[in-house]
Amino acid sequence: MKKKRTLLHSLGVGLAVVLALVAYAYGFQVTKVDLAETKSEHRQEQLTRILRALAHPQLFEYDTEDHMVSLPVMVPCPDAGFEAPTPTDTSEPYITMTPACAEPRAKVMIEGFNFEPYGTGPINFLPNGSDVNLQIGKIEADENGHFEVEVRLSNRPSEEVQEIQAITRTKVGAPRWTQTARDTWDKIVETVFLALLATTFGTLLAIPLSFIAARNLMKDVKNSLLGMSLAILFIPVGAYIGILISKWLSTLSQNLTSSTLLTFVGFVLGAVITWWGIRREMNRDEDSIANQKIARGLEMLVIGLIGVLTSYLLSALAMNVGEYLSEHLGSLGFLGRFIRDLGDILGMAIGVMTALTGAGILSGFASKSALKLNRKADGVIHILQIVLTAAAGAFLFWLIALVLNWFYQYNNYQALYWWAVILGGLGGLALGIFTKPRQTMPTGLVVYFAVRTVFNAIRSIEPLVWAIIFVVWVGIGPFAGSMALALHTIAALGKLYSEQVENIMEGPLEAIQSTGANRLQTIIYGVIPQVVPPYVSFTMYRWDINVRMSTIIGFAGGGGIGFLLLQNINLLNYRAASAQMLAIAIVVAAMDYISSAVRERYV
Amino acid sequence: MLSIKNLTKIYDGGVKALNDVSFDVPQGEFLAVIGLSGSGKSTLLRCINRLIEPTDGDIFWEGMNIAKANDDELRLVRRRIGMVFQHFNLVHRSSVLTNVLSGRLGYVNPAMSVFNRFPKSDIENAMKQLERVGIADKAHHRADELSGGQQQRVGIARAMMQNPAIILADEPVASLDPVLAHSIMQYLEKINKEDGVTVLCSLHFLDLVHRYADRVVALNNGQLMFDGKPDEIDDEKFKEIYGREAERVG
C-alpha cells in the first residue's frame, strides 16, 4: 500500500516537472528568446554604444577654446623639391609631416609635439582657393602631449603651398548646466508635486470610503424593508433639495459679491452668526431638545442656510483676493492663484456638501419614520411595506434607467422609462408581499459589496489608462496626470485601508458600542485610534508608488518628466534620456528614504 | 428588576449557546454566573445589552423589552448598562482619560464628541472615577502602557462613567494575576454596595463566588443548572454544573 502510494507520488512529481518544462519551453517560444542576437557583434556594439551614452548623462557643458597649429605643405611635390620650414620655437606646439610633400591621396605621417597632454581634436587639410576644412585625421595626444598619426592626404593637387591644421579644443571656465539639465529639473519638480497632490486628495477621499468598505463595520448595518424603501425614496430627494438650495444660495451670493469689501463684511457677519448658532445648538441639554423639536429644527435650518451662504461668500472672497494677489505679487503670483483655486474648490465642494447634508437629513428622517411605523400592528406594516417597497422599486429602476440612457442614448427613452418603472414596481411589490414585517435586510453588506466592486474595477485599470480619459477632459498636462493618479489612489488605498479596519481588535469596538455610542462615535473612538499606524504606513507607501508612477504618467500625456523622457528616447537622444533617468532614480531613492524615516517615527 | 424570560441563542452554525434560560435579578444584587468555558456565560451577558442578538426570548427591564428594542431605544438602554470585559477592551493608542470619557458617549452631544470635546463636568467626573480606582496619576498615559490590573481598573472607571444601573462583568479577573483578582472584585463589590448598582459577574473560581456573590446562577451547555445562594452548591451540585470529571480546587 505504502509502496504504491510512493510510486504514484513520484509519477505525479515527474509529470509536474515535465509540464513545467513544457510551460517554460512555450514561454521561450512566445517571448521570442533569441540568444544568437545577444551574441552578434553588431548587436553588442549597439549595446556598448547605448550603455556608454546612458553612462554620460547630459548635465554639464563648458565653453571651449581652440588652439590651432598649422604647417605649410605641397601637394603634389614640386620638381624642385620642398622643405618644410623648421619651427621657430620648439617649446610651443608644432607639427611635422613626413615626408614634407607628397602626391594627392598618399599616406603620410603627421607628428605633433608639445600639445596639451591627452588633448584631442581634428587634423584638417585646407585646400587652396576654397574655404572648406577637410578633416583627414584625429589628434590623440599622449601624456607628454605627443602624437603620431598616419593620414591620407586629400585629393586636392595645387601648384601653391597649401596648409594642414591641427586643432585642439580645451574646456575653459566653470561647468554650466545644460538646457537638458534645466528642463529635467523643471519637470522633476512638477513630477514630485503631481504625486503629492494625487496622494493628498486620494487619501482624503479614501479614508471615509474605507469605513464603508469594511465588512466588520458594515455587516451589522441592517434595516427593515420599510426603512430601506423610505431611504431609497427620500435620499435622492434630499440630495436634490440640497442641490437646489446650494444653487439658490450661490446665485444669491453672486448678487451680494459685487464689491470685495461688501463680500468681506458679509462673510464676517455670517461667520459670527453661524458660530454663535452652532455654539447655541451644542450647549443645549437633552430635555429642552425634546420639548421644542420644530422650533429647534427651524432654527438649525436657518443657521445652516446662513452657514452655506457664508461659505459661498468665503469662496468668492478667496477668488477675488487670489485674483488680485496673482496680478500684484509678481513671481509669487502662484500663491495668489492657489488661493483663487482654493476658493473655487470650496465653491464646488459646498454644492456637494449641501447635497450630502440634504440626503443625510432626509435619510435620518426616513429611519426615524421607519422606527415609528414599525411599532404599528403587523398588518398595517405589511400593507405599508408593500406600497412603499413597490414605489421604491419603481423609483430605483427609474434612476437606473436615467443613468443607462445617459450612457447609451437610447432613442426610445419613453418606453425605457416605462419598462423600468413597471419592472421595478413589480419587483418591489413581490419583495414587499413575501417579506415578513420587521424582518431586517443586510443593507450594510449590499453597500459593502457595491463599494468593493467599484474599488476593484477602478483599481484594475492602470493610472496610465485613466490618464488618457483625463487628458481628453482637461487637456495634456500634469493636471490630467494627477487626477488619474488620485483616482487610482482612492481605489487602491480604499481597499488597503478597509482591510486594516477589518483587522482591528473587536474588543474595544464592542466596549465602545456597549456604552450606547452611535455608529459614528464608535468609528471615531473605537476604530480610528487603532488604524492610524497602518494608515500612515500605507499612505507613505502610496506616495512612493505615486512618485514612481508619475515619472511615466507623461507617456500618456499626463505631465511630469515622463513626456521628456519618452521624447528623448524616441529621438535616440540617449544622453539626455540618461539625465532624466538619473533624476528619476535620485527622486525615487530619496522618496524611499523619507518614507521609511516617517514610517519609523509614526508607526 | 431585570427579568430574563426564555432566552435562547442559536449561533449561525447551529450551536445552541443559550437554551430557554429564565431568571430574575432584583435591583442591587450581586449575581455570579458560573459554568465551564463554552457554557454560555459570555453569550448570556452579551445578550442582555444586545452585543449579541438573542434568537428568542425576552429581557424586561424598567418597563421595556430590551430584546425587542429598536436602535434608538437600545442606545438609551445600553448607556445605563456598564460592561467590564475579560480582556479589558481598552483602546490601546488612546489615553486613559479618553478611554474613561468614552463611557459618556451615549450621553454627550454627538457632534461635539466627534471633535473629542467633552463637557467640563464629564472630565471632572472622569478624574474622580480614576481616583476612586486609584490611578488618577495615569490619566494622560497611553492605555497600553498600563499593567493588566490597572487596565481593568480603567475598564471599571469607564463603566462607572455611564452612571449605570447594571454592570455586566464578563470574567473580569480571568486574565489577571490571582493576587490582583481580589482588588478588582473589591471595586465591583464597592460599586454594588455603595452605589446600589446591580452586578452580573461571570466567574471561574468558586472561592470568589462564595466571597462576593449574593446569588449564583450556573450554566451548563446553555442550560440553567442552578439558581440559588452560593453555599447551596454542594459536591453533588458542583458535579452537575461542572461535569463528573471535575475536581474542586481552592
GROMACS .gro file of C-alpha atoms in nm, chain A residues 257-551:
model
  295
  257THR     CA    1  -2.041   8.993  -0.414
  258SER     CA    2  -2.035   9.299  -0.638
  259SER     CA    3  -1.763   9.454  -0.422
  260THR     CA    4  -1.490   9.279  -0.230
  261LEU     CA    5  -1.549   9.494   0.078
  262LEU     CA    6  -1.916   9.402   0.089
  263THR     CA    7  -1.826   9.035   0.048
  264PHE     CA    8  -1.582   9.061   0.336
  265VAL     CA    9  -1.836   9.228   0.566
  266GLY     CA   10  -2.097   8.971   0.469
  267PHE     CA   11  -1.854   8.687   0.534
  268VAL     CA   12  -1.755   8.814   0.881
  269LEU     CA   13  -2.117   8.873   0.978
  270GLY     CA   14  -2.224   8.532   0.851
  271ALA     CA   15  -1.934   8.358   1.022
  272VAL     CA   16  -2.016   8.521   1.357
  273ILE     CA   17  -2.385   8.430   1.331
  274THR     CA   18  -2.307   8.071   1.228
  275TRP     CA   19  -2.053   8.028   1.507
  276TRP     CA   20  -2.292   8.167   1.764
  277GLY     CA   21  -2.573   7.944   1.635
  278ILE     CA   22  -2.362   7.630   1.642
  279ARG     CA   23  -2.248   7.706   1.997
  280ARG     CA   24  -2.607   7.760   2.099
  281GLU     CA   25  -2.720   7.430   1.949
  282MET     CA   26  -2.436   7.234   2.101
  283ASN     CA   27  -2.476   7.362   2.454
  284ARG     CA   28  -2.841   7.272   2.476
  285ASP     CA   29  -2.928   6.995   2.718
  286GLU     CA   30  -3.134   6.694   2.622
  287ASP     CA   31  -3.460   6.793   2.794
  288SER     CA   32  -3.517   7.117   2.607
  289ILE     CA   33  -3.439   6.936   2.280
  290ALA     CA   34  -3.730   6.701   2.331
  291ASN     CA   35  -3.971   6.984   2.410
  292GLN     CA   36  -3.925   7.220   2.118
  293LYS     CA   37  -3.846   6.997   1.825
  294ILE     CA   38  -3.998   7.207   1.549
  295ALA     CA   39  -3.864   7.540   1.671
  296ARG     CA   40  -3.521   7.390   1.706
  297GLY     CA   41  -3.540   7.231   1.363
  298LEU     CA   42  -3.629   7.563   1.204
  299GLU     CA   43  -3.352   7.737   1.393
  300MET     CA   44  -3.098   7.483   1.271
  301LEU     CA   45  -3.224   7.516   0.915
  302VAL     CA   46  -3.177   7.895   0.926
  303ILE     CA   47  -2.830   7.860   1.076
  304GLY     CA   48  -2.746   7.601   0.814
  305LEU     CA   49  -2.859   7.830   0.530
  306ILE     CA   50  -2.658   8.120   0.672
  307GLY     CA   51  -2.360   7.886   0.706
  308VAL     CA   52  -2.383   7.781   0.342
  309LEU     CA   53  -2.422   8.138   0.225
  310THR     CA   54  -2.120   8.239   0.436
  311SER     CA   55  -1.918   7.961   0.278
  312TYR     CA   56  -2.012   8.089  -0.067
  313LEU     CA   57  -1.905   8.439   0.036
  314LEU     CA   58  -1.576   8.298   0.164
  315SER     CA   59  -1.528   8.121  -0.168
  316ALA     CA   60  -1.597   8.442  -0.362
  317LEU     CA   61  -1.369   8.637  -0.130
  318ALA     CA   62  -1.086   8.389  -0.175
  319MET     CA   63  -1.129   8.403  -0.553
  320ASN     CA   64  -1.124   8.784  -0.559
  321VAL     CA   65  -0.830   8.819  -0.324
  322GLY     CA   66  -0.644   8.542  -0.502
  323GLU     CA   67  -0.701   8.705  -0.840
  324TYR     CA   68  -0.576   9.039  -0.705
  325LEU     CA   69  -0.269   8.881  -0.546
  326SER     CA   70  -0.180   8.682  -0.855
  327GLU     CA   71  -0.167   9.006  -1.054
  328HIS     CA   72   0.030   9.204  -0.799
  329LEU     CA   73   0.270   8.958  -0.638
  330GLY     CA   74   0.493   8.911  -0.942
  331SER     CA   75   0.695   8.592  -0.914
  332LEU     CA   76   0.496   8.486  -0.606
  333GLY     CA   77   0.178   8.511  -0.812
  334PHE     CA   78   0.130   8.135  -0.789
  335LEU     CA   79   0.032   8.184  -0.422
  336GLY     CA   80  -0.249   8.412  -0.533
  337ARG     CA   81  -0.359   8.164  -0.796
  338PHE     CA   82  -0.355   7.894  -0.528
  339ILE     CA   83  -0.585   8.100  -0.304
  340ARG     CA   84  -0.813   8.163  -0.602
  341ASP     CA   85  -0.824   7.791  -0.684
  342LEU     CA   86  -0.893   7.702  -0.320
  343GLY     CA   87  -1.186   7.940  -0.332
  344ASP     CA   88  -1.305   7.772  -0.648
  345ILE     CA   89  -1.269   7.425  -0.493
  346LEU     CA   90  -1.460   7.545  -0.187
  347GLY     CA   91  -1.737   7.674  -0.413
  348MET     CA   92  -1.766   7.336  -0.582
  349ALA     CA   93  -1.740   7.146  -0.252
  350ILE     CA   94  -2.026   7.345  -0.096
  351GLY     CA   95  -2.265   7.214  -0.360
  352VAL     CA   96  -2.159   6.855  -0.291
  353MET     CA   97  -2.171   6.906   0.085
  354THR     CA   98  -2.519   7.062   0.075
  355ALA     CA   99  -2.645   6.775  -0.138
  356LEU     CA  100  -2.494   6.524   0.105
  357THR     CA  101  -2.637   6.709   0.404
  358GLY     CA  102  -2.981   6.718   0.244
  359ALA     CA  103  -2.957   6.346   0.174
  360GLY     CA  104  -2.836   6.284   0.529
  361ILE     CA  105  -3.117   6.482   0.691
  362LEU     CA  106  -3.386   6.310   0.487
  363SER     CA  107  -3.231   5.966   0.541
  364GLY     CA  108  -3.234   6.034   0.916
  365PHE     CA  109  -3.596   6.139   0.879
  366ALA     CA  110  -3.666   5.819   0.685
  367SER     CA  111  -3.510   5.595   0.950
  368LYS     CA  112  -3.696   5.781   1.228
  369SER     CA  113  -4.029   5.737   1.049
  370ALA     CA  114  -3.946   5.373   0.984
  371LEU     CA  115  -3.885   5.322   1.358
  372LYS     CA  116  -4.220   5.483   1.433
  373LEU     CA  117  -4.408   5.288   1.166
  374ASN     CA  118  -4.251   4.962   1.278
  375ARG     CA  119  -4.430   4.995   1.613
  376LYS     CA  120  -4.768   4.955   1.443
  377ALA     CA  121  -4.953   4.627   1.408
  378ASP     CA  122  -4.814   4.363   1.172
  379GLY     CA  123  -5.098   4.400   0.920
  380VAL     CA  124  -5.055   4.774   0.891
  381ILE     CA  125  -4.681   4.735   0.850
  382HIS     CA  126  -4.728   4.473   0.582
  383ILE     CA  127  -4.958   4.694   0.374
  384LEU     CA  128  -4.732   4.996   0.415
  385GLN     CA  129  -4.435   4.781   0.328
  386ILE     CA  130  -4.594   4.653   0.007
  387VAL     CA  131  -4.689   5.003  -0.110
  388LEU     CA  132  -4.360   5.167  -0.018
  389THR     CA  133  -4.139   4.887  -0.149
  390ALA     CA  134  -4.322   4.892  -0.484
  391ALA     CA  135  -4.279   5.269  -0.503
  392ALA     CA  136  -3.914   5.247  -0.404
  393GLY     CA  137  -3.851   4.971  -0.659
  394ALA     CA  138  -4.010   5.176  -0.936
  395PHE     CA  139  -3.813   5.484  -0.833
  396LEU     CA  140  -3.482   5.299  -0.812
  397PHE     CA  141  -3.525   5.139  -1.154
  398TRP     CA  142  -3.624   5.475  -1.300
  399LEU     CA  143  -3.299   5.626  -1.166
  400ILE     CA  144  -3.101   5.335  -1.312
  401ALA     CA  145  -3.279   5.388  -1.645
  402LEU     CA  146  -3.179   5.756  -1.634
  403VAL     CA  147  -2.813   5.661  -1.591
  404LEU     CA  148  -2.828   5.395  -1.863
  405ASN     CA  149  -2.992   5.639  -2.100
  406TRP     CA  150  -2.721   5.894  -2.034
  407PHE     CA  151  -2.454   5.643  -2.131
  408TYR     CA  152  -2.617   5.469  -2.423
  409GLN     CA  153  -2.857   5.737  -2.552
  410TYR     CA  154  -3.144   5.506  -2.639
  411ASN     CA  155  -3.376   5.683  -2.871
  412ASN     CA  156  -3.688   5.516  -2.742
  413TYR     CA  157  -3.644   5.651  -2.393
  414GLN     CA  158  -4.015   5.682  -2.311
  415ALA     CA  159  -4.055   5.308  -2.339
  416LEU     CA  160  -3.735   5.254  -2.146
  417TYR     CA  161  -3.861   5.456  -1.851
  418TRP     CA  162  -4.199   5.286  -1.852
  419TRP     CA  163  -4.042   4.943  -1.861
  420ALA     CA  164  -3.806   5.037  -1.579
  421VAL     CA  165  -4.087   5.173  -1.363
  422ILE     CA  166  -4.309   4.871  -1.422
  423LEU     CA  167  -4.032   4.618  -1.367
  424GLY     CA  168  -3.907   4.792  -1.052
  425GLY     CA  169  -4.257   4.833  -0.918
  426LEU     CA  170  -4.341   4.465  -0.973
  427GLY     CA  171  -4.012   4.355  -0.816
  428GLY     CA  172  -4.075   4.578  -0.514
  429LEU     CA  173  -4.431   4.452  -0.488
  430ALA     CA  174  -4.317   4.090  -0.481
  431LEU     CA  175  -4.046   4.167  -0.225
  432GLY     CA  176  -4.295   4.357  -0.011
  433ILE     CA  177  -4.551   4.078  -0.019
  434PHE     CA  178  -4.316   3.792   0.058
  435THR     CA  179  -4.107   3.959   0.328
  436LYS     CA  180  -4.221   3.927   0.686
  437PRO     CA  181  -4.291   4.262   0.855
  438ARG     CA  182  -3.994   4.398   1.057
  439GLN     CA  183  -3.758   4.146   0.900
  440THR     CA  184  -3.418   4.310   0.860
  441MET     CA  185  -3.227   4.335   0.535
  442PRO     CA  186  -2.846   4.338   0.521
  443THR     CA  187  -2.821   4.686   0.366
  444GLY     CA  188  -2.469   4.729   0.507
  445LEU     CA  189  -2.340   4.427   0.320
  446VAL     CA  190  -2.502   4.546  -0.003
  447VAL     CA  191  -2.322   4.880   0.027
  448TYR     CA  192  -2.002   4.697   0.121
  449PHE     CA  193  -2.011   4.480  -0.189
  450ALA     CA  194  -2.103   4.772  -0.414
  451VAL     CA  195  -1.814   4.987  -0.289
  452ARG     CA  196  -1.571   4.696  -0.305
  453THR     CA  197  -1.673   4.621  -0.663
  454VAL     CA  198  -1.624   4.983  -0.767
  455PHE     CA  199  -1.284   4.990  -0.595
  456ASN     CA  200  -1.175   4.674  -0.772
  457ALA     CA  201  -1.293   4.798  -1.109
  458ILE     CA  202  -1.111   5.131  -1.077
  459ARG     CA  203  -0.802   4.969  -0.931
  460SER     CA  204  -0.772   4.711  -1.207
  461ILE     CA  205  -0.732   4.986  -1.468
  462GLU     CA  206  -0.382   5.131  -1.459
  463PRO     CA  207  -0.334   5.505  -1.397
  464LEU     CA  208  -0.175   5.525  -1.744
  465VAL     CA  209  -0.509   5.432  -1.895
  466TRP     CA  210  -0.704   5.666  -1.668
  467ALA     CA  211  -0.465   5.941  -1.775
  468ILE     CA  212  -0.592   5.903  -2.131
  469ILE     CA  213  -0.950   5.973  -2.020
  470PHE     CA  214  -0.848   6.272  -1.811
  471VAL     CA  215  -0.630   6.408  -2.090
  472VAL     CA  216  -0.939   6.419  -2.307
  473TRP     CA  217  -1.125   6.600  -2.031
  474VAL     CA  218  -0.875   6.861  -1.909
  475GLY     CA  219  -0.606   6.850  -2.179
  476ILE     CA  220  -0.249   6.722  -2.182
  477GLY     CA  221  -0.052   6.812  -1.874
  478PRO     CA  222   0.017   6.739  -1.510
  479PHE     CA  223  -0.343   6.819  -1.404
  480ALA     CA  224  -0.474   6.523  -1.601
  481GLY     CA  225  -0.195   6.306  -1.464
  482SER     CA  226  -0.263   6.399  -1.103
  483MET     CA  227  -0.635   6.331  -1.143
  484ALA     CA  228  -0.563   5.990  -1.291
  485LEU     CA  229  -0.325   5.905  -1.008
  486ALA     CA  230  -0.567   6.042  -0.746
  487LEU     CA  231  -0.849   5.824  -0.877
  488HIS     CA  232  -0.632   5.515  -0.871
  489THR     CA  233  -0.507   5.610  -0.525
  490ILE     CA  234  -0.862   5.633  -0.390
  491ALA     CA  235  -0.941   5.284  -0.510
  492ALA     CA  236  -0.613   5.127  -0.403
  493LEU     CA  237  -0.593   5.294  -0.064
  494GLY     CA  238  -0.965   5.245  -0.002
  495LYS     CA  239  -0.911   4.872  -0.038
  496LEU     CA  240  -0.592   4.860   0.170
  497TYR     CA  241  -0.736   5.083   0.443
  498SER     CA  242  -1.059   4.887   0.468
  499GLU     CA  243  -0.862   4.566   0.509
  500GLN     CA  244  -0.684   4.729   0.801
  501VAL     CA  245  -1.021   4.820   0.953
  502GLU     CA  246  -1.121   4.456   0.916
  503ASN     CA  247  -0.807   4.355   1.106
  504ILE     CA  248  -0.860   4.567   1.417
  505MET     CA  249  -0.929   4.420   1.758
  506GLU     CA  250  -1.302   4.365   1.804
  507GLY     CA  251  -1.283   4.409   2.182
  508PRO     CA  252  -1.253   4.787   2.205
  509LEU     CA  253  -1.522   4.821   1.941
  510GLU     CA  254  -1.755   4.607   2.149
  511ALA     CA  255  -1.671   4.813   2.458
  512ILE     CA  256  -1.748   5.143   2.285
  513GLN     CA  257  -2.074   5.004   2.147
  514SER     CA  258  -2.178   4.885   2.491
  515THR     CA  259  -2.163   5.242   2.623
  516GLY     CA  260  -2.450   5.341   2.394
  517ALA     CA  261  -2.232   5.517   2.138
  518ASN     CA  262  -2.377   5.562   1.791
  519ARG     CA  263  -2.208   5.434   1.477
  520LEU     CA  264  -2.006   5.748   1.404
  521GLN     CA  265  -1.885   5.768   1.763
  522THR     CA  266  -1.789   5.401   1.753
  523ILE     CA  267  -1.575   5.463   1.446
  524ILE     CA  268  -1.409   5.772   1.591
  525TYR     CA  269  -1.336   5.627   1.937
  526GLY     CA  270  -1.302   5.256   1.861
  527VAL     CA  271  -1.173   5.226   1.505
  528ILE     CA  272  -0.965   5.531   1.415
  529PRO     CA  273  -0.717   5.513   1.704
  530GLN     CA  274  -0.646   5.154   1.605
  531VAL     CA  275  -0.590   5.219   1.235
  532VAL     CA  276  -0.371   5.531   1.250
  533PRO     CA  277  -0.037   5.346   1.222
  534PRO     CA  278  -0.129   5.129   0.923
  535TYR     CA  279  -0.297   5.426   0.754
  536VAL     CA  280   0.019   5.637   0.786
  537SER     CA  281   0.227   5.349   0.662
  538PHE     CA  282   0.007   5.280   0.360
  539THR     CA  283  -0.021   5.647   0.272
  540MET     CA  284   0.358   5.683   0.266
  541TYR     CA  285   0.389   5.369   0.057
  542ARG     CA  286   0.131   5.502  -0.183
  543TRP     CA  287   0.312   5.832  -0.213
  544ASP     CA  288   0.619   5.633  -0.301
  545ILE     CA  289   0.422   5.445  -0.568
  546ASN     CA  290   0.271   5.768  -0.699
  547VAL     CA  291   0.613   5.930  -0.740
  548ARG     CA  292   0.727   5.633  -0.943
  549MET     CA  293   0.402   5.623  -1.138
  550SER     CA  294   0.414   5.998  -1.208
  551THR     CA  295   0.754   5.957  -1.373
   0.00000   0.00000   0.00000
